[in-house]
PDB file of C-alpha atoms in Angstrom:
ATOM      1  CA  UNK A   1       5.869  21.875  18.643  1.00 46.00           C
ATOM      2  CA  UNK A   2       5.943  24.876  20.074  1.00 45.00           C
ATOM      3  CA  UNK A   3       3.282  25.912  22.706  1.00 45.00           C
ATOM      4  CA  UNK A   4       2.684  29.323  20.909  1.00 47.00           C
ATOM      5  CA  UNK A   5       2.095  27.040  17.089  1.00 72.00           C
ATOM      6  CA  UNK A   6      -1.391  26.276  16.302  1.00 87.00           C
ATOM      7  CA  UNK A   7      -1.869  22.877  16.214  1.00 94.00           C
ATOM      8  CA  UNK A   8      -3.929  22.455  12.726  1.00 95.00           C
ATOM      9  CA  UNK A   9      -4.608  19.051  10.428  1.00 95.00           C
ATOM     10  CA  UNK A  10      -1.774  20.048   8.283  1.00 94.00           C
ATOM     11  CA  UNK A  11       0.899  19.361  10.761  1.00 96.00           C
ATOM     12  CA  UNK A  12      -0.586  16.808  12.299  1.00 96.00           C
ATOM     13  CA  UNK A  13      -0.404  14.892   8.676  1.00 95.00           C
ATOM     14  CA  UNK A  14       3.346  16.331   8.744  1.00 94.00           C
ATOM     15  CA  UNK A  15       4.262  14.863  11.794  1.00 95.00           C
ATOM     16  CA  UNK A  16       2.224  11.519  10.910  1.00 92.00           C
ATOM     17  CA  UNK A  17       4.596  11.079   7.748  1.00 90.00           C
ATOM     18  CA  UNK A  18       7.500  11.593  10.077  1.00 91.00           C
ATOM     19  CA  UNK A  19       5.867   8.512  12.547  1.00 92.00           C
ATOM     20  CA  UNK A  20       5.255   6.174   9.617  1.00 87.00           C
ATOM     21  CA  UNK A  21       8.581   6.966   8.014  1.00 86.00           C
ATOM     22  CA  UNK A  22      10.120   6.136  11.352  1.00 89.00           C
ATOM     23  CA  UNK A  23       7.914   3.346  13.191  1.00 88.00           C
ATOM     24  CA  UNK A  24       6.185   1.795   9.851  1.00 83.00           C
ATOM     25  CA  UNK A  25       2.415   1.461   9.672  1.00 81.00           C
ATOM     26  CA  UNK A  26       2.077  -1.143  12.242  1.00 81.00           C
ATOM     27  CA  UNK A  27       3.645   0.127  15.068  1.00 87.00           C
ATOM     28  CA  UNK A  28       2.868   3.599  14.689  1.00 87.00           C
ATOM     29  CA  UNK A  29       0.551   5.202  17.018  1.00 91.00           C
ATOM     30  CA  UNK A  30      -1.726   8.235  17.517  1.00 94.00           C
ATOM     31  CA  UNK A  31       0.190   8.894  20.604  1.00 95.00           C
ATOM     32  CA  UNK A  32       3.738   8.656  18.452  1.00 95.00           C
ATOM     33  CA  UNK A  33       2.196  11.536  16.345  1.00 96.00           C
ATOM     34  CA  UNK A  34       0.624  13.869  19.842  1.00 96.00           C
ATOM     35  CA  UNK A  35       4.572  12.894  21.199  1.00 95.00           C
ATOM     36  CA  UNK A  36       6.221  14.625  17.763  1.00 95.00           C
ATOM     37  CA  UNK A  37       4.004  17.554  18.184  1.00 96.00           C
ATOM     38  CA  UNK A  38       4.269  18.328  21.286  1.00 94.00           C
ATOM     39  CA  UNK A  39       0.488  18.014  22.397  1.00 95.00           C
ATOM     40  CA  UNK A  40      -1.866  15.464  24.220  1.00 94.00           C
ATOM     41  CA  UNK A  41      -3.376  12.796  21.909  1.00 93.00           C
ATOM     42  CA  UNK A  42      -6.646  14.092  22.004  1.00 94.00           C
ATOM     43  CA  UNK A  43      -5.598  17.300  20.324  1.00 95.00           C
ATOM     44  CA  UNK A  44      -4.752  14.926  17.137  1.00 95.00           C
ATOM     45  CA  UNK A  45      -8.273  12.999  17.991  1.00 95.00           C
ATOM     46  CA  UNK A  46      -9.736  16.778  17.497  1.00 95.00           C
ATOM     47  CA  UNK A  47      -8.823  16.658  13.983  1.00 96.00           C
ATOM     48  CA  UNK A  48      -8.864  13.415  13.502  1.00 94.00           C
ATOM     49  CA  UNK A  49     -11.948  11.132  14.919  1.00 93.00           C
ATOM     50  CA  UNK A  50      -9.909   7.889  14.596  1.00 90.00           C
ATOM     51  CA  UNK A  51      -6.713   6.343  13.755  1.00 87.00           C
ATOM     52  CA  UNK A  52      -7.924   5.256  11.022  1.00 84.00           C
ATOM     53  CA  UNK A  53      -9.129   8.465   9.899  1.00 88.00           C
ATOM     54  CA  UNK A  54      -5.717  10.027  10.532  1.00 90.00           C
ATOM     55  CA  UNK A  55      -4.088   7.274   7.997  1.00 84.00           C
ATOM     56  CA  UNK A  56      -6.565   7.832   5.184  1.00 85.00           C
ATOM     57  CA  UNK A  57      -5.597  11.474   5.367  1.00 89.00           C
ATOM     58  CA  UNK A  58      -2.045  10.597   5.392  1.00 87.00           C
ATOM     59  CA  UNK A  59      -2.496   8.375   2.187  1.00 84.00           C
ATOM     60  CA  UNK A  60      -5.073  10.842   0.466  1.00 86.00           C
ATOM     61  CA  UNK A  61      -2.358  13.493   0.706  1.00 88.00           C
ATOM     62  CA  UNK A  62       0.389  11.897  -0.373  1.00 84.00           C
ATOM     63  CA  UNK A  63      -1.761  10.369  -3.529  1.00 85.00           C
ATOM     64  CA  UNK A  64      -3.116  14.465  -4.017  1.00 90.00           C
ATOM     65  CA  UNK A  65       0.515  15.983  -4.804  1.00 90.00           C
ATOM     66  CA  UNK A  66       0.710  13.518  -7.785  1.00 92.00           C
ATOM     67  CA  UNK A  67      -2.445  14.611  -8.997  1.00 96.00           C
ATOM     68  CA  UNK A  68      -1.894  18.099  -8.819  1.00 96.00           C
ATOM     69  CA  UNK A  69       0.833  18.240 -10.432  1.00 95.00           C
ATOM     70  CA  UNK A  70      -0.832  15.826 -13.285  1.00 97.00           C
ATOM     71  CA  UNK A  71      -3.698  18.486 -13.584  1.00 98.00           C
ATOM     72  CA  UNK A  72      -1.413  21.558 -13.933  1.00 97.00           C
ATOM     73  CA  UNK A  73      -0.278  19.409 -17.349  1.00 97.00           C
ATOM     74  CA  UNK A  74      -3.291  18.420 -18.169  1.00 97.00           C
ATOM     75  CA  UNK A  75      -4.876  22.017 -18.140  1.00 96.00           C
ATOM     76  CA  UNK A  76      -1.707  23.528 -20.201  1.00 95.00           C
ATOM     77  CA  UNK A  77      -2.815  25.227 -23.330  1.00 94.00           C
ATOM     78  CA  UNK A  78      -1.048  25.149 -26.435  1.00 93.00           C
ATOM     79  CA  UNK A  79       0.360  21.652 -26.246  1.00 96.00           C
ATOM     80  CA  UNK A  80      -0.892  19.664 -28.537  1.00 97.00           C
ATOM     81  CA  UNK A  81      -3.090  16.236 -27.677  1.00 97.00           C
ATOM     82  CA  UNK A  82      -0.282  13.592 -28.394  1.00 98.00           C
ATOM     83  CA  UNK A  83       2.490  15.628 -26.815  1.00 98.00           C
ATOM     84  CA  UNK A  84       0.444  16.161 -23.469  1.00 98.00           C
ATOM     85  CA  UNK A  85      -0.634  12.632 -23.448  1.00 98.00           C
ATOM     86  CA  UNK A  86       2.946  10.995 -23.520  1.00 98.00           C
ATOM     87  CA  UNK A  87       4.256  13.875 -20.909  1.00 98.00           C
ATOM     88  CA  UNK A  88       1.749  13.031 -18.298  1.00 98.00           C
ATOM     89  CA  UNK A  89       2.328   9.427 -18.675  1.00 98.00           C
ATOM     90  CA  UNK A  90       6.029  10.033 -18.361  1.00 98.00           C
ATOM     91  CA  UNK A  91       5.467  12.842 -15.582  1.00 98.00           C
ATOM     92  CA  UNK A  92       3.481  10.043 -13.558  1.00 97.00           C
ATOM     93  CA  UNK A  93       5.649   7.766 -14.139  1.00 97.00           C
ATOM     94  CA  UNK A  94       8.458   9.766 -12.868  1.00 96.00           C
ATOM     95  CA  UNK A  95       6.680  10.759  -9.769  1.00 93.00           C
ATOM     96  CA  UNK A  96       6.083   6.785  -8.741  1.00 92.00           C
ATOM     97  CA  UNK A  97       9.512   6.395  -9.074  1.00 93.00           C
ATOM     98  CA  UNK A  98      11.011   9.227  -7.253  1.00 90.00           C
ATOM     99  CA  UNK A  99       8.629   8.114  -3.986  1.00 84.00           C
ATOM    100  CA  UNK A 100      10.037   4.880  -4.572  1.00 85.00           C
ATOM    101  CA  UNK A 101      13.791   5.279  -4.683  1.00 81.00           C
ATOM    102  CA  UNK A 102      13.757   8.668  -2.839  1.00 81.00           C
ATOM    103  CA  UNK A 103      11.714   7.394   0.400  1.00 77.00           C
ATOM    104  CA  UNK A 104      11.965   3.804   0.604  1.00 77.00           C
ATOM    105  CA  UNK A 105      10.514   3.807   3.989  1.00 73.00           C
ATOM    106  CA  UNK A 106       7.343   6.122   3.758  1.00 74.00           C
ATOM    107  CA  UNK A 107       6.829   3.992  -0.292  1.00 77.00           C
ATOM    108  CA  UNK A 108       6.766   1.105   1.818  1.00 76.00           C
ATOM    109  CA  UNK A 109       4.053   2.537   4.632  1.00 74.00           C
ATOM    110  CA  UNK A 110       2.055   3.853   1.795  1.00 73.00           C
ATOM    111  CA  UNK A 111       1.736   0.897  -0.390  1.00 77.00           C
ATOM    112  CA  UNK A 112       0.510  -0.766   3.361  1.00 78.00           C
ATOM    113  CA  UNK A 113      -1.992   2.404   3.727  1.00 69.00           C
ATOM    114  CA  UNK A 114      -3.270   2.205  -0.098  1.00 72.00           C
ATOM    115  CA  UNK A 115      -4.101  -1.318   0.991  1.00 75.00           C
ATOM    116  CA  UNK A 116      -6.269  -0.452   3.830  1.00 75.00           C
ATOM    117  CA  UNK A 117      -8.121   2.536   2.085  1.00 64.00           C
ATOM    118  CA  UNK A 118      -9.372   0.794  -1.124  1.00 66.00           C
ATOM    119  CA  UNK A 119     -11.719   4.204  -1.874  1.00 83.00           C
ATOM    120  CA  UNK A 120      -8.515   6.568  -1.481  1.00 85.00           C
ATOM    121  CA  UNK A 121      -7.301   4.408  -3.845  1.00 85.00           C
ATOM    122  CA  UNK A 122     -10.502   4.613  -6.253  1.00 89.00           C
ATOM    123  CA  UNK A 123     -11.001   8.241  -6.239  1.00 92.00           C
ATOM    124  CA  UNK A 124      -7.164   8.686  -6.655  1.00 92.00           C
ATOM    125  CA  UNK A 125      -7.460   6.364  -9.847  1.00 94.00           C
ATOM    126  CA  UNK A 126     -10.728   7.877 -11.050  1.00 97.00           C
ATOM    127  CA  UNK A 127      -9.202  11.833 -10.222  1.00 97.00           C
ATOM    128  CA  UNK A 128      -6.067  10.516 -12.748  1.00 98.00           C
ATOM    129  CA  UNK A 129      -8.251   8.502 -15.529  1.00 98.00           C
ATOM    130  CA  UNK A 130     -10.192  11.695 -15.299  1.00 98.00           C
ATOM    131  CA  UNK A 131      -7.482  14.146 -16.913  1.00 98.00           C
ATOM    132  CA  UNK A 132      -6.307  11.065 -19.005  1.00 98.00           C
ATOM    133  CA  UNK A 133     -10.038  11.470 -20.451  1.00 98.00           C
ATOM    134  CA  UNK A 134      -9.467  14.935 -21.011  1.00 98.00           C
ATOM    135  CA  UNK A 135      -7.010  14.504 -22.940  1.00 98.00           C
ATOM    136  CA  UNK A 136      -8.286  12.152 -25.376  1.00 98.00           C
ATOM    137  CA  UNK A 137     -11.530  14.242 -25.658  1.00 97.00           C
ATOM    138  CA  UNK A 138      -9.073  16.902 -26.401  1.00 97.00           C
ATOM    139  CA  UNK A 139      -7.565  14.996 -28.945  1.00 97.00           C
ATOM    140  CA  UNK A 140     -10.695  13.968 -30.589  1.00 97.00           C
ATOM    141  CA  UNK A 141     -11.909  17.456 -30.418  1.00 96.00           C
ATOM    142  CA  UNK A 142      -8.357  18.517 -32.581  1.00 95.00           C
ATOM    143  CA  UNK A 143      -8.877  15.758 -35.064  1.00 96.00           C
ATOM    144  CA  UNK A 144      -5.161  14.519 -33.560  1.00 97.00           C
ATOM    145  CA  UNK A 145      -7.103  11.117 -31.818  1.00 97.00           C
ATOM    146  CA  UNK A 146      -9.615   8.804 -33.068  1.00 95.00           C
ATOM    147  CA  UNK A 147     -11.593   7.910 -29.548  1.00 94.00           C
ATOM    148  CA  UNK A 148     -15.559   7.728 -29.870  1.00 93.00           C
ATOM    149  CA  UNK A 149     -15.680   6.913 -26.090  1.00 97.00           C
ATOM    150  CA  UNK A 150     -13.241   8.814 -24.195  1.00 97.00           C
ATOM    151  CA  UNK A 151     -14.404   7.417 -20.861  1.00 98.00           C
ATOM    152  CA  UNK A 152     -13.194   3.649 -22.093  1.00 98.00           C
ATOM    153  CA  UNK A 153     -10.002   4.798 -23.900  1.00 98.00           C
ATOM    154  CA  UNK A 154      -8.717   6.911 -20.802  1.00 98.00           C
ATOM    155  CA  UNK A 155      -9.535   3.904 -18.650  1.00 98.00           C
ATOM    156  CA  UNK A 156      -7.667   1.323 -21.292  1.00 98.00           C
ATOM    157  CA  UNK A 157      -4.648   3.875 -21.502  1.00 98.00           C
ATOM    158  CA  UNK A 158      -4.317   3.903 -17.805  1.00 98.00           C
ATOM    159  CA  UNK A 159      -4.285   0.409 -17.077  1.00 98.00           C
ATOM    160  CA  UNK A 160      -2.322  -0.356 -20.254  1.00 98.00           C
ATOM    161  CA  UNK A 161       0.473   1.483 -18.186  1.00 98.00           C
ATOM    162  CA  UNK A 162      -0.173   0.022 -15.020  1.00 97.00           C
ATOM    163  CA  UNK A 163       3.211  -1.385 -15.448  1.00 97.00           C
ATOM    164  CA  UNK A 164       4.693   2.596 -15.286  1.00 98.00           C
ATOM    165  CA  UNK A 165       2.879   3.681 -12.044  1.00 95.00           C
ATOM    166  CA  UNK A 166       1.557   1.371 -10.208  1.00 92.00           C
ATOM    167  CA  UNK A 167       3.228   0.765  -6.565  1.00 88.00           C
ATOM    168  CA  UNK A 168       3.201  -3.527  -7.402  1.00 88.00           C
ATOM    169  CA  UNK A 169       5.396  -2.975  -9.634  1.00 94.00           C
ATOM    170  CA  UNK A 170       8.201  -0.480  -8.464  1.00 92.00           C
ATOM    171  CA  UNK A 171      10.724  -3.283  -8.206  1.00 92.00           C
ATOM    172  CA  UNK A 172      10.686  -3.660 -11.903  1.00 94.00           C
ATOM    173  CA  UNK A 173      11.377   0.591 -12.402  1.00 95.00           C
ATOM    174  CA  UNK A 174      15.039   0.105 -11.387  1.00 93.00           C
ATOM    175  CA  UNK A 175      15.818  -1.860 -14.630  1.00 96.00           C
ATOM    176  CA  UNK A 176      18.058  -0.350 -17.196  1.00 97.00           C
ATOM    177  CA  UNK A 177      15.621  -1.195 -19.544  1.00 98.00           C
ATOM    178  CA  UNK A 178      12.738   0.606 -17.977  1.00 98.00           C
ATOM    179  CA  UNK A 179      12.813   4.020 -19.763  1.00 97.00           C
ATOM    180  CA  UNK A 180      12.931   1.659 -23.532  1.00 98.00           C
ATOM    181  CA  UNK A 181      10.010  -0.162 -22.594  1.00 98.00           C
ATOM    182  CA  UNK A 182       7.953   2.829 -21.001  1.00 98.00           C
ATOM    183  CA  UNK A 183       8.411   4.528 -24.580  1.00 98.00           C
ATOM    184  CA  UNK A 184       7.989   1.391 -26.501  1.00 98.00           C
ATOM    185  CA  UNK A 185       4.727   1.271 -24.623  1.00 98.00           C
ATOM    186  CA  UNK A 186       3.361   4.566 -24.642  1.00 98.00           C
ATOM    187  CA  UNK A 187       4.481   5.029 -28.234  1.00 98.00           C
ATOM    188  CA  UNK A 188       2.387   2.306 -29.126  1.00 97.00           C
ATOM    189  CA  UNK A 189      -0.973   3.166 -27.744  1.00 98.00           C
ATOM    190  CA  UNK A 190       0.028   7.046 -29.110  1.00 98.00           C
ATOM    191  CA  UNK A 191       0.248   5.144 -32.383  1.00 97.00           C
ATOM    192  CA  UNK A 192      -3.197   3.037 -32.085  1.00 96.00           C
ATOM    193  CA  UNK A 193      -4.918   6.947 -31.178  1.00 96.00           C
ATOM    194  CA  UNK A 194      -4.110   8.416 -34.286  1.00 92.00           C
ATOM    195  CA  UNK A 195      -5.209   5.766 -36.430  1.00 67.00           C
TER     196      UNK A 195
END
């Protein structure tokens, strides 16, 4: 880094990526991340109280781009209930997969990181069952779903497709047969919605 850059959490969390892609989650270091930037590692313990603090961050951000791009579905007018529902399934779905086969490495430190920061996890999975809910309350709203608790539904959806996005499972998402049986599934509970 360059003396003249300021030094803010953002790049520190850009340079921590490039550490854990490189090193892996055990050997990586606070120092490793000061060394990338350019800086002392007490700069990084500015931002940063603890290691641990730093990897949380690390994890909570990669988890975040999923869901924003989830919520800029879910809020999209004009789409109706059913239609929305399978897309962000299938958009999820598509954006576990592409971290899987597109960074092997960093899927690999993450699925170590998710491990150690259980409530990163839990407000990741309650921030996605969440817009699911919407969704189906949407739905209901339109006459288009049959859901008198929207809360339960959006929480049986989600785990119905645990298959589909969660990390446990990416060896399975390289299949040829993947894409048949993420339809076959989502098709399904579509189905069981409407009736």
């Amino acid at each position: 880094m360059a003396a003249t850059e300021t030094l803010t959490a953002e790049r520190i969390l850009e340079a921590t990526e490039e550490v854990l892609r490189r090193y892996g989650p055990a050997k990586a270091t606070v120092v490793d991340v000061a060394r990338v930037l350019g800086v002392s590692h007490g700069s990084v313990y500015r931002h940063f109280r603890t290691k641990a603090a730093l990897r949380e961050a690390v994890t909570e951000r990669w988890l975040s781009r999923t869901e924003t791009a989830l919520a800029e579905l879910t809020a999209t007018p004009g789409l109706a209930a059913p239609a929305k529902l399978h897309e962000w399934f299938a958009l999820l779905f598509e954006a576990k997969r592409h971290k899987a086969g597109d960074d092997p490495e960093l899927f690999a430190t993450y699925n170590v990181l998710i491990d150690e920061n259980s409530g990163v996890v839990d407000r990741h999975i309650g921030v996605l069952i969440d817009q699911v809910r919407s969704i189906v309350e949407e739905g209901s709203r339109e006459a288009e779903f049959t859901a008198p608790d929207p809360e339960s539904t959006a929480r049986a959806l989600f785990y119905a497709t645990a298959r589909f996005h969660d990390p446990g499972y990416a060896p399975e998402w390289r299949r040829p047969t993947i894409e048949t049986e993420f339809e076959s599934v989502v098709s399904l509970l579509l189905r069981g919605l409407r009736t």
